[in-house]
PDB file of C-alpha atoms and ligand atoms in Angstrom:
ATOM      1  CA  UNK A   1       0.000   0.000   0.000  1.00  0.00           C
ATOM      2  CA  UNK A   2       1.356   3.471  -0.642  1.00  0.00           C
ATOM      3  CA  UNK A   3       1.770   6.457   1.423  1.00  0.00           C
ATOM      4  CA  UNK A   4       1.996   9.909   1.513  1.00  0.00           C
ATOM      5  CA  UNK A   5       3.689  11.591   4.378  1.00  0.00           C
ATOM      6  CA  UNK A   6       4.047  15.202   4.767  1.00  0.00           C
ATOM      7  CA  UNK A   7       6.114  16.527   7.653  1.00  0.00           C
ATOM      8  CA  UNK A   8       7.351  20.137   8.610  1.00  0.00           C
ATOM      9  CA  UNK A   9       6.062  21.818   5.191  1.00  0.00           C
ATOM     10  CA  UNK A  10       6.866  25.090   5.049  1.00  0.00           C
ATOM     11  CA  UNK A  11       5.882  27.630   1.611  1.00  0.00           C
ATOM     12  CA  UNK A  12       5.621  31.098   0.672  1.00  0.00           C
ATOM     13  CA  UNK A  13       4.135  32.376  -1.358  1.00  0.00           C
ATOM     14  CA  UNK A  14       5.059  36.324  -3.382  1.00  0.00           C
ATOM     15  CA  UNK A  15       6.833  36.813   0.057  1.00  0.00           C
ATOM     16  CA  UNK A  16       4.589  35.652   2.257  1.00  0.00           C
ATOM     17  CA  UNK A  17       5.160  32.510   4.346  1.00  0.00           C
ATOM     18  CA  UNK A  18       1.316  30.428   4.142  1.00  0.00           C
ATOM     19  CA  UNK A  19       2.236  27.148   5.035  1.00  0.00           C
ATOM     20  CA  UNK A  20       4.066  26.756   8.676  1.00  0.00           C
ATOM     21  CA  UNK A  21       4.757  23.526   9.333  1.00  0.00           C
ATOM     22  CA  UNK A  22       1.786  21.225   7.615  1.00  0.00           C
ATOM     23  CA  UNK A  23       2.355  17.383   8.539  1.00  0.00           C
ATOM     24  CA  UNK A  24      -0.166  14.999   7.458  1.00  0.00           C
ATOM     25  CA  UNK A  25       0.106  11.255   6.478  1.00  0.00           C
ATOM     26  CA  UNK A  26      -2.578   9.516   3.977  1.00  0.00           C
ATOM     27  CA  UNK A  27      -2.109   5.969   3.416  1.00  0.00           C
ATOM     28  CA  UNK A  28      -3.016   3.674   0.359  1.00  0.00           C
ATOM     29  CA  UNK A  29      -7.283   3.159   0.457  1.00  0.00           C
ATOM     30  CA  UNK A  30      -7.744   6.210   3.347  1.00  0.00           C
ATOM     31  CA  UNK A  31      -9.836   9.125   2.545  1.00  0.00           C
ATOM     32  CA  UNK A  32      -8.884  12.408   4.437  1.00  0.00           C
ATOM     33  CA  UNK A  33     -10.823  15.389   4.469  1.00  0.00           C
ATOM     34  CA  UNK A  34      -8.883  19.044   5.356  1.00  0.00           C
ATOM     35  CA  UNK A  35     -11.080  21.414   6.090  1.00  0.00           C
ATOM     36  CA  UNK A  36     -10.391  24.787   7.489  1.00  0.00           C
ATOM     37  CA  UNK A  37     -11.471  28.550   6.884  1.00  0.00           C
ATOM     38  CA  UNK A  38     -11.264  30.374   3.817  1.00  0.00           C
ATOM     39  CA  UNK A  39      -7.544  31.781   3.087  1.00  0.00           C
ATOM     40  CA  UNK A  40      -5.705  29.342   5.433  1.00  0.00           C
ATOM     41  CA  UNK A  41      -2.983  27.444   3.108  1.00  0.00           C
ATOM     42  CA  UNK A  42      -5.273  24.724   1.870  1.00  0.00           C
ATOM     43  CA  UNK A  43      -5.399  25.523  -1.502  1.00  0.00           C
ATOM     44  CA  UNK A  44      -1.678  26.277  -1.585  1.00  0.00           C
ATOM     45  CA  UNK A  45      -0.987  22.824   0.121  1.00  0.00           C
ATOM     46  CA  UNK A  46      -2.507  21.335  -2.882  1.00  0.00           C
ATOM     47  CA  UNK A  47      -0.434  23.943  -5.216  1.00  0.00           C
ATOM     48  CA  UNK A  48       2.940  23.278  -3.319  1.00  0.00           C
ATOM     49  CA  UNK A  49       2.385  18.873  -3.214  1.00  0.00           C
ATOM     50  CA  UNK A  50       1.398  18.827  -7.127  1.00  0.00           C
ATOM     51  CA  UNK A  51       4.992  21.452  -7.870  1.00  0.00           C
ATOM     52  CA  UNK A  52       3.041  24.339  -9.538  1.00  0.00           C
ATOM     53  CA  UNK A  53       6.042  27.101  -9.956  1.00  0.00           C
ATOM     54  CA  UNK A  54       5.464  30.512  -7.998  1.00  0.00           C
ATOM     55  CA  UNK A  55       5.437  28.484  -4.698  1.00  0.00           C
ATOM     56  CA  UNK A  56       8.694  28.784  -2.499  1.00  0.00           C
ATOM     57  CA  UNK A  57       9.124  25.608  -0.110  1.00  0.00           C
ATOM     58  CA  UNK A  58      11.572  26.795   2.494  1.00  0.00           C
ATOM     59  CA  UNK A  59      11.440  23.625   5.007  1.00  0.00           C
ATOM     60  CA  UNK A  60       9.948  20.232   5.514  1.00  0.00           C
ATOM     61  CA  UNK A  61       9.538  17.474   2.948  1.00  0.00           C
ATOM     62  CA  UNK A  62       6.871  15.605   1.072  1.00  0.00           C
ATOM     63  CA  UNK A  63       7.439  11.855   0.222  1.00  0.00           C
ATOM     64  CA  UNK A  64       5.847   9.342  -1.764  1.00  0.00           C
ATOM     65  CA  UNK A  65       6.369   5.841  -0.777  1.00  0.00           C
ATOM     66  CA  UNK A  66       9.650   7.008   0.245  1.00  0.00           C
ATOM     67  CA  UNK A  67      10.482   9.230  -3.030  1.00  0.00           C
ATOM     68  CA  UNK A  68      10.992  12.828  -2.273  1.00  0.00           C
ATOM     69  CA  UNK A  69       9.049  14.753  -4.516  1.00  0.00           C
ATOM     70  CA  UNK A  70       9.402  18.203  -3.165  1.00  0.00           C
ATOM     71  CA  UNK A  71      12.406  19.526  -5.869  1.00  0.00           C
ATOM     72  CA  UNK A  72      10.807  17.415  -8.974  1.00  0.00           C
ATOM     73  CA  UNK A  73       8.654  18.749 -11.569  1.00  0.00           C
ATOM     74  CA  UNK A  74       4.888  18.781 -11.567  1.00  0.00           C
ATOM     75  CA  UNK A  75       5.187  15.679 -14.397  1.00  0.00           C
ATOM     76  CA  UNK A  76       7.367  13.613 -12.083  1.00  0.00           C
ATOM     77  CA  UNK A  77       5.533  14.214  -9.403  1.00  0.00           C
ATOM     78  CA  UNK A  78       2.425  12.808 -11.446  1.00  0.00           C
ATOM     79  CA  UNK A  79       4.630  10.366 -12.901  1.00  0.00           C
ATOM     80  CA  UNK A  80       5.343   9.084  -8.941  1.00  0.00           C
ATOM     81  CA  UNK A  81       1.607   8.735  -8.627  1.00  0.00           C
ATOM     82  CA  UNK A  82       0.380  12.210  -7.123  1.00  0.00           C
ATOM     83  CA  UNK A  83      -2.763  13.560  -8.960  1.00  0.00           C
ATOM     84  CA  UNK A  84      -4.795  17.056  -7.992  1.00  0.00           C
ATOM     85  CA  UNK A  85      -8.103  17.685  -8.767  1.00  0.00           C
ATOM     86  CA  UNK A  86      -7.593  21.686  -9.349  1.00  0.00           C
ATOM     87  CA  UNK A  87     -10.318  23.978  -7.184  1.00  0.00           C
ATOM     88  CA  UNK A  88     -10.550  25.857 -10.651  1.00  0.00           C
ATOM     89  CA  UNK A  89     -10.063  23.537 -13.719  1.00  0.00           C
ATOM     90  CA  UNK A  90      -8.277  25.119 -16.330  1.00  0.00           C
ATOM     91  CA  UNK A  91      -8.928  25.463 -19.746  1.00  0.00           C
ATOM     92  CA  UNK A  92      -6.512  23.786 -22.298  1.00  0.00           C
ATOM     93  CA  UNK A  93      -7.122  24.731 -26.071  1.00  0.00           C
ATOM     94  CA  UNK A  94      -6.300  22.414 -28.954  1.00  0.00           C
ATOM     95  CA  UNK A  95      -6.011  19.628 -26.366  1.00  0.00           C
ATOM     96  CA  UNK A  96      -8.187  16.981 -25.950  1.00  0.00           C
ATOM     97  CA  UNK A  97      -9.003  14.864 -22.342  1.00  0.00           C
ATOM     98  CA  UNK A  98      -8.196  12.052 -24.821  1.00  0.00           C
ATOM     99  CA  UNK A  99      -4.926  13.606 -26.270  1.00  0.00           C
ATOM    100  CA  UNK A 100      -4.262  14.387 -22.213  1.00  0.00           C
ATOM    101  CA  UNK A 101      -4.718  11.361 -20.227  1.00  0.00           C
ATOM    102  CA  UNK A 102      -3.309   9.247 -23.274  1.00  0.00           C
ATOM    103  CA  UNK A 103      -0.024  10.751 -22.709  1.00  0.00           C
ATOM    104  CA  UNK A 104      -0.338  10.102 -19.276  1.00  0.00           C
ATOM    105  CA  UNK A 105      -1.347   6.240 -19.845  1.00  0.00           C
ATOM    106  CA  UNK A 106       1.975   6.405 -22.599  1.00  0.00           C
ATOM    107  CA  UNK A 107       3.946   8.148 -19.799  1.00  0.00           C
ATOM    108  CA  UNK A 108       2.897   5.064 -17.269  1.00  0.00           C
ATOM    109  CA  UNK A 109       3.618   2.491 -18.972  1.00  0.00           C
ATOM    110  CA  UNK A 110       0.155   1.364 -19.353  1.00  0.00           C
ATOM    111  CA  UNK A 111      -1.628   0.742 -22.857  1.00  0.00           C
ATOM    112  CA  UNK A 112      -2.966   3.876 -24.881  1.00  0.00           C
ATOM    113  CA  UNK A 113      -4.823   2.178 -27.350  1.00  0.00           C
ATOM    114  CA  UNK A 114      -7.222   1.712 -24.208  1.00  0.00           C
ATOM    115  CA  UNK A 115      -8.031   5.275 -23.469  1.00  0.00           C
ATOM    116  CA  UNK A 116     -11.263   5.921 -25.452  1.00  0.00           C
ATOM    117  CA  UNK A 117     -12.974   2.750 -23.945  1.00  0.00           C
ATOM    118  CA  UNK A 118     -11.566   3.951 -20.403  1.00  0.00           C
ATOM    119  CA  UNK A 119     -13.150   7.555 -21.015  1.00  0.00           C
ATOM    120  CA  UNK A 120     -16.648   6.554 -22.651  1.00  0.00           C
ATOM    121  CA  UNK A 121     -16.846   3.719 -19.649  1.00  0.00           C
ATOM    122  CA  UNK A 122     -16.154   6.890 -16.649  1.00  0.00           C
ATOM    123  CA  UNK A 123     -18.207   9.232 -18.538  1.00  0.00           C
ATOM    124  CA  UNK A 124     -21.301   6.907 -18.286  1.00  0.00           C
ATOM    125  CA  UNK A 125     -20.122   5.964 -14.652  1.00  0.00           C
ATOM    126  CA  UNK A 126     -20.132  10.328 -13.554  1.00  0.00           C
ATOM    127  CA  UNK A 127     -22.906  11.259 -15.999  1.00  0.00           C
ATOM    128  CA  UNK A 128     -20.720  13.382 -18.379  1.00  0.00           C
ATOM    129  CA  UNK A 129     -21.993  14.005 -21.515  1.00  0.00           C
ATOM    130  CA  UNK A 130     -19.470  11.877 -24.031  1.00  0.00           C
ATOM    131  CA  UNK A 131     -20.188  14.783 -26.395  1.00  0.00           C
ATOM    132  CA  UNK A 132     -18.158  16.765 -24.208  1.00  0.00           C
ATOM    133  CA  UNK A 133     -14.974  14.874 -24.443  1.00  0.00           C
ATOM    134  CA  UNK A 134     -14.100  15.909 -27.790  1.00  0.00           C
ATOM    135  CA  UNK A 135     -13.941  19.084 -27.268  1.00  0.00           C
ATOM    136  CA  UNK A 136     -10.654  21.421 -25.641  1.00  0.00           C
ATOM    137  CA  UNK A 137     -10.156  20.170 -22.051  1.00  0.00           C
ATOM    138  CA  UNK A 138     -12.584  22.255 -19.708  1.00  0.00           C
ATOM    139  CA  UNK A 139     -13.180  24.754 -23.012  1.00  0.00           C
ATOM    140  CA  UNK A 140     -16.581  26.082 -22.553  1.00  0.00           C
ATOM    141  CA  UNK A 141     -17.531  23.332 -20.255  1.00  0.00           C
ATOM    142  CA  UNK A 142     -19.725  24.273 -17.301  1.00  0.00           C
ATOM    143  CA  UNK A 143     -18.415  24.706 -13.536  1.00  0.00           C
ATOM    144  CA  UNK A 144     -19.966  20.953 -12.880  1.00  0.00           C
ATOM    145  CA  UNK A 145     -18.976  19.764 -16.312  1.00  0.00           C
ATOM    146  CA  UNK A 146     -15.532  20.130 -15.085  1.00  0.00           C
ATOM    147  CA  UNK A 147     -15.164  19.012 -11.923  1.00  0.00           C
ATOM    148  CA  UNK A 148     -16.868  15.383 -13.788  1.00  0.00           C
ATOM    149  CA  UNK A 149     -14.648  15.813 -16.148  1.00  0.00           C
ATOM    150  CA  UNK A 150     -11.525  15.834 -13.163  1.00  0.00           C
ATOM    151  CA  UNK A 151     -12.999  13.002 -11.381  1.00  0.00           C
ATOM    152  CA  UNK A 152     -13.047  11.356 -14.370  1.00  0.00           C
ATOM    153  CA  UNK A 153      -9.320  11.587 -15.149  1.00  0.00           C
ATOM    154  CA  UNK A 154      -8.898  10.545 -11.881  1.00  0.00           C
ATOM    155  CA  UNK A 155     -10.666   7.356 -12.373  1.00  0.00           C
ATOM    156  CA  UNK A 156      -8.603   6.595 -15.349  1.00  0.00           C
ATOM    157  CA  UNK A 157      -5.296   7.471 -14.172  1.00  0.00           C
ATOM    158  CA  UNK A 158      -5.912   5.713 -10.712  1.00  0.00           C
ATOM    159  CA  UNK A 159      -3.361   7.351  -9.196  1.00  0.00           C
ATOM    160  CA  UNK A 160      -1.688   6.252  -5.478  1.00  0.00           C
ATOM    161  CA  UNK A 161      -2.767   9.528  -4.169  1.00  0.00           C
ATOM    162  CA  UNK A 162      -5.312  12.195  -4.911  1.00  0.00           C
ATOM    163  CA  UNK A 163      -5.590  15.973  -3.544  1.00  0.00           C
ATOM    164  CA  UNK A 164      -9.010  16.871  -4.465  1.00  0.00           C
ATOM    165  CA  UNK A 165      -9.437  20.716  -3.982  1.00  0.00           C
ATOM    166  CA  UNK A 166     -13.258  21.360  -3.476  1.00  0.00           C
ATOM    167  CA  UNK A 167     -14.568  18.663  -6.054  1.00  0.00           C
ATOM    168  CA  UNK A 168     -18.001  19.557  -4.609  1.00  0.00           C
ATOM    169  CA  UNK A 169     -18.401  23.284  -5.970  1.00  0.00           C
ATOM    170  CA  UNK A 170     -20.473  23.383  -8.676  1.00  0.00           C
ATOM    171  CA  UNK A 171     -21.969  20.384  -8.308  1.00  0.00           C
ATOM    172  CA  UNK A 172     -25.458  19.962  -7.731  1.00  0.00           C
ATOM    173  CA  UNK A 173     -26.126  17.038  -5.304  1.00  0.00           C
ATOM    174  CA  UNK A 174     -27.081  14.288  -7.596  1.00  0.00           C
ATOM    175  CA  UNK A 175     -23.457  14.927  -9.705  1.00  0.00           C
ATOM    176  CA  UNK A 176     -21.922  15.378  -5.750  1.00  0.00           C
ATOM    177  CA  UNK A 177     -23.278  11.714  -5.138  1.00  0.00           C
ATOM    178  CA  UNK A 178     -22.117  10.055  -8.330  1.00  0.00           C
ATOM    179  CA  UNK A 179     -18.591  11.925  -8.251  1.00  0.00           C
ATOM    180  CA  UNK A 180     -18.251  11.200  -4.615  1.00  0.00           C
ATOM    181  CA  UNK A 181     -18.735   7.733  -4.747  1.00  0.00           C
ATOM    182  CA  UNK A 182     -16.654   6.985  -7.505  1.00  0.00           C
ATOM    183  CA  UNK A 183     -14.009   8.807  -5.362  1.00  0.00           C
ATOM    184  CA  UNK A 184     -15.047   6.276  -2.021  1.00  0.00           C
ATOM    185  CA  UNK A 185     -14.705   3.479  -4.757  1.00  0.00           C
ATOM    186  CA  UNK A 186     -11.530   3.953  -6.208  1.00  0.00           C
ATOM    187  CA  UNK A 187      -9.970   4.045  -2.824  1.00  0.00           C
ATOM    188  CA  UNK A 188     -11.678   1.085  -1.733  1.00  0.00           C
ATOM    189  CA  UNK A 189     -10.934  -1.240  -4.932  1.00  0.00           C
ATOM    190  CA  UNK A 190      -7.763   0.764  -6.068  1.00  0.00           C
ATOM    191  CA  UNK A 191      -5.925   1.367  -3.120  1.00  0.00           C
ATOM    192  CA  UNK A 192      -5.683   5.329  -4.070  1.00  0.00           C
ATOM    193  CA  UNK A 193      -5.207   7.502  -0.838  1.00  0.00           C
ATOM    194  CA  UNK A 194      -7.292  10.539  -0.808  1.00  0.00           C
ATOM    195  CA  UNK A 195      -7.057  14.368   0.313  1.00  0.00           C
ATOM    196  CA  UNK A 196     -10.585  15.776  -0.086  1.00  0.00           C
ATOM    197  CA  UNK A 197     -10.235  19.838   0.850  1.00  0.00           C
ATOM    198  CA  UNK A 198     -13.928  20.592   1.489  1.00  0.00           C
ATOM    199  CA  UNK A 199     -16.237  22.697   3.226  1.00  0.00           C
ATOM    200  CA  UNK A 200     -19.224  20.365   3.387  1.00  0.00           C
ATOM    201  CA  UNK A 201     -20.712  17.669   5.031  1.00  0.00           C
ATOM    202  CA  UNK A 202     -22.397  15.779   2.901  1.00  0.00           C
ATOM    203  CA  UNK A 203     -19.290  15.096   0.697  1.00  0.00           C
ATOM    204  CA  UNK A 204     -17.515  13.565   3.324  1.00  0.00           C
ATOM    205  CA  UNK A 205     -20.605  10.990   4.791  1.00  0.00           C
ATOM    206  CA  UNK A 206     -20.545  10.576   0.945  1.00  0.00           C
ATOM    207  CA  UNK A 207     -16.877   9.691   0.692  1.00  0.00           C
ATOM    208  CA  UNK A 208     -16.824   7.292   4.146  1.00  0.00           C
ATOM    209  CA  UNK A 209     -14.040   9.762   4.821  1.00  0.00           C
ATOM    210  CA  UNK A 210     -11.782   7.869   8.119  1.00  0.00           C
ATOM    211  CA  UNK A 211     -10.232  10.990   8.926  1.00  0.00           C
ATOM    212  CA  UNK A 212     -10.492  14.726   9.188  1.00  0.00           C
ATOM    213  CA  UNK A 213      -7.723  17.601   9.606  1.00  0.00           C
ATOM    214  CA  UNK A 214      -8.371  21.151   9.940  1.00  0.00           C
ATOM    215  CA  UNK A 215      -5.928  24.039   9.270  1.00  0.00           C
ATOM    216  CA  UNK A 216      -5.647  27.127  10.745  1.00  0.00           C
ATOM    217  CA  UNK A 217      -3.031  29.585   9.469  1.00  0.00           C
ATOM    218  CA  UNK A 218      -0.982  26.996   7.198  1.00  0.00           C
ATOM    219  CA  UNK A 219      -1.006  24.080  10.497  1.00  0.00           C
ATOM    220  CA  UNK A 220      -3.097  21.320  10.952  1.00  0.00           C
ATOM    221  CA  UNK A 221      -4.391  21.864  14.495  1.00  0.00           C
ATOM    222  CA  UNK A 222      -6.818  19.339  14.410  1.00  0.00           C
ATOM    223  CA  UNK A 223      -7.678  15.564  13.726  1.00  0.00           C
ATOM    224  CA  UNK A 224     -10.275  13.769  14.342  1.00  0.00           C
ATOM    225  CA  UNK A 225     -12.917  11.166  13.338  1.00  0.00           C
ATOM    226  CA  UNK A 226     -16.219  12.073  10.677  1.00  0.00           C
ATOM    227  CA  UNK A 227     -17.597  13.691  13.884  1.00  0.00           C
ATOM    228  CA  UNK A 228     -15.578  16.460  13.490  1.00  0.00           C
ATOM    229  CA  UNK A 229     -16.653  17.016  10.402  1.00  0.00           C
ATOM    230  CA  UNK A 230     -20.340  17.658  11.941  1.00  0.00           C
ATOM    231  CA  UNK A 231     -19.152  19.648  14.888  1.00  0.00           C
ATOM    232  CA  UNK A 232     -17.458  22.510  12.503  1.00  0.00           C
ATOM    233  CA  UNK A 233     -20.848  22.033  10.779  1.00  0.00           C
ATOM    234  CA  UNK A 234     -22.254  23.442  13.873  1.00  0.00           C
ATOM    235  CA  UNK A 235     -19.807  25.747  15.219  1.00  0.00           C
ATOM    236  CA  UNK A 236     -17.656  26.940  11.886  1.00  0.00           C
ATOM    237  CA  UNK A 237     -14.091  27.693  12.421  1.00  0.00           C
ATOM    238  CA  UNK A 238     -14.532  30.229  15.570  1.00  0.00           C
ATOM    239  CA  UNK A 239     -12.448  28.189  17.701  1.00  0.00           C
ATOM    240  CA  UNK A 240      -9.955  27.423  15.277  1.00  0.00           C
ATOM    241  CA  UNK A 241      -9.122  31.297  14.853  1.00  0.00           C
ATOM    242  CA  UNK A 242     -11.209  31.461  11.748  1.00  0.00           C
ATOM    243  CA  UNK A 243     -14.277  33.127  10.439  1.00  0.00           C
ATOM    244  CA  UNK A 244     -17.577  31.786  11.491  1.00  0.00           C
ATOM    245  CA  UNK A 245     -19.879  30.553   8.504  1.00  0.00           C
ATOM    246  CA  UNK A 246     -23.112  29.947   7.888  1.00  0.00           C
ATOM    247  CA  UNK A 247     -23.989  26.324   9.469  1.00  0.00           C
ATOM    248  CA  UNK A 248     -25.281  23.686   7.524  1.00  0.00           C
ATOM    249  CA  UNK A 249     -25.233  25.664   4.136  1.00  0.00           C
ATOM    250  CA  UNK A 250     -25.807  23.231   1.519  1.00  0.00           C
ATOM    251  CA  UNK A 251     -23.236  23.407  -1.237  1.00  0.00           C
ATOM    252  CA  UNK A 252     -25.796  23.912  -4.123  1.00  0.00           C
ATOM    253  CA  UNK A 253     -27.097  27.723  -2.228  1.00  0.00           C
ATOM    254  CA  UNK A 254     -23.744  28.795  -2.775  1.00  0.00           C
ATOM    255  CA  UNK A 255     -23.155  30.990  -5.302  1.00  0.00           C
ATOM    256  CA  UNK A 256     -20.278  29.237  -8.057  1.00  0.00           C
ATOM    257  CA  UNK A 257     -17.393  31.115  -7.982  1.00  0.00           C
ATOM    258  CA  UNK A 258     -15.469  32.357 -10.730  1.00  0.00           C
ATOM    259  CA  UNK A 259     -13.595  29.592 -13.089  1.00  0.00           C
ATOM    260  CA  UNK A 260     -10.331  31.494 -13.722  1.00  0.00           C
TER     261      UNK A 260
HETATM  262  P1  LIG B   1      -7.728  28.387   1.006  1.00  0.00           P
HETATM  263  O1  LIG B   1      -7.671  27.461  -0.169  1.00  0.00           O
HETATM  264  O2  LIG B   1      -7.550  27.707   2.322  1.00  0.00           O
HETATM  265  O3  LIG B   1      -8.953  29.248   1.011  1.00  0.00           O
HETATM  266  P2  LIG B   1      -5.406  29.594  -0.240  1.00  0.00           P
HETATM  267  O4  LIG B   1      -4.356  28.572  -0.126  1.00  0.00           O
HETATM  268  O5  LIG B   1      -6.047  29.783  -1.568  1.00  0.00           O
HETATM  269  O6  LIG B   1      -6.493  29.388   0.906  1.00  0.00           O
HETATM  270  O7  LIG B   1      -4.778  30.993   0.179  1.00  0.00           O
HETATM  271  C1  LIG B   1      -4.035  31.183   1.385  1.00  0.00           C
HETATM  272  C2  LIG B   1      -3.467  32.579   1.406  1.00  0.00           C
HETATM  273  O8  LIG B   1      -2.448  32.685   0.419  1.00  0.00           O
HETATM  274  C3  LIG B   1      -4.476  33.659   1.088  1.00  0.00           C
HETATM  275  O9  LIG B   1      -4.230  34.760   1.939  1.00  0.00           O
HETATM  276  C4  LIG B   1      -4.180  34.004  -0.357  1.00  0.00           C
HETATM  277  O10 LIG B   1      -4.504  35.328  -0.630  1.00  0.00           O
HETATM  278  C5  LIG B   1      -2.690  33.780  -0.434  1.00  0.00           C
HETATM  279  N1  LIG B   1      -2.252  33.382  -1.793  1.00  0.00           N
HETATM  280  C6  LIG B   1      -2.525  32.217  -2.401  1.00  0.00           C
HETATM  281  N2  LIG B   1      -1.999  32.178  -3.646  1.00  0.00           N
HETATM  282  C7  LIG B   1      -1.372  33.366  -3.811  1.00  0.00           C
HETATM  283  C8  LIG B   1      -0.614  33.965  -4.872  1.00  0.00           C
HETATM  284  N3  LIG B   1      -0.415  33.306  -6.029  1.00  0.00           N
HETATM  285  N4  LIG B   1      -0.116  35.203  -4.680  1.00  0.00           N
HETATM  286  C9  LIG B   1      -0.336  35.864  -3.513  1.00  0.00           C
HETATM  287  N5  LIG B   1      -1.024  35.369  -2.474  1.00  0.00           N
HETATM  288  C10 LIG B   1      -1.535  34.139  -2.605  1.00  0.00           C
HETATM  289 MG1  LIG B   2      -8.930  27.011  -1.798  1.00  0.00          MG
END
């Protein structure tokens, strides 16, 4: 089984230090949620594991069954078996999710000739329209659209470890369902370890998460069981230095934000 172990991660970002000292371990088959209040590193953990440039890692390290990753690109570092779900997909002109994840297959090892069959199958699994997939990754597809269409390079990759940042935003809840359990099932049948950053709930009973962190000011302060999950339901992130939220908002009254 494979694990992720993060210990002592420090990163700045344009000057300013965000992460102080993040340590979290996610084994092969676990499902973690982190949680926390808006602004507090979690996004930028997610940024700083997958290797996008502009982040500056001053201490700690981040291995992969043993393999340091911090220090390798963002290819080898998908190459090693690390996949993120991005909070905001991006759009990718003149390349396909075909052209995409059968590089990725090539770049595996694994056989590309399979890829269509292994896209039409997830796209029936998630409910994404198989019209879709010809077109530009995430070009003109909706908030919802993409986030399937993430999950769904997710389940074809099967990576050893997943960061999904906010996979439940712009999803309505019968698309939250499918995606979610697809997520629960790959961990459970493919051994992937999973880092769901969430706000909500219902994605996590979804997801069986085992464990949840929260961070405050770029630390995890706290870990606990699924019932902590529904006791920041309740209480928000006062006591964790954060800003209280509305309780028990359901992700579909939130307004989408911005794809960027
Ligand atoms: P979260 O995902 O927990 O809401 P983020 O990781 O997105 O939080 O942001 C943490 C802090 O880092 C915020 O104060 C944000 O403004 C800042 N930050 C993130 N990315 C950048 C960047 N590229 N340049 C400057 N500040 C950034
Ligand atoms: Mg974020």
């Amino acid at each position: 089984m494979s694990d992720l172990v993060v210990e002592g991660l420090h990163a700045s970002v344009a000057g300013r230090e965000i992460l102080r000292g993040v340590d979290l371990r996610v084994g092969g088959g676990e499902v973690h949620a982190l949680m926390g209040p808006n602004g507090s590193g979690k996004s930028t953990l997610s940024h700083v594991l997958a290797g996008r440039p502009g982040y500056e890692v001053t201490a700690g390290s981040v291995r992969l069954d043993g393999v340091e990753l911090l220090g390798l690109p963002a290819w080898e570092r998908a190459q090693a078996g690390l996949f993120l779900a991005l909070q905001y997909p991006i759009e990718v002109p003149g390349v396909s999710v075909y052209d995409a994840l059968g590089e990725s297959m090539e770049a595996a090892g694994r056989e590309r000739g399979r890829v269509r069959e292994l896209v039409g199958a997830e796209a029936r699994r998630i409910g994404l329209d198989e019209a879709l997939l010809t077109r530009a990754l995430n070009v003109d597809l909706s908030g919802g659209e993409r986030k399937r269409n993430e999950i769904l390079q997710l389940a074809v990759l099967q990576p050893k470890v997943a960061v999904l940042d906010e996979i439940d935003s712009g999803l309505d809840i019968d698309a939250l369902t499918a995606v979610a359990r697809r997520v629960a099932q790959l961990a459970a049948e493919s051994g992937t370890g999973v880092l769901a950053i969430t706000h909500y709930q219902r994605l996590l009973s979804e997801l069986a998460a085992d464990k949840v962190h929260v961070l405050s000011a770029g630390r995890v302060v706290q870990t606990g069981g699924p019932e902590l999950a529904l006791e920041l339901e309740r209480t928000g992130y006062a006591a964790y230095g954060g800003e209280q939220e509305e309780p028990g908002e359901p992700a579909v009254a939130r307004r989408p934000r911005p794809l960027v």
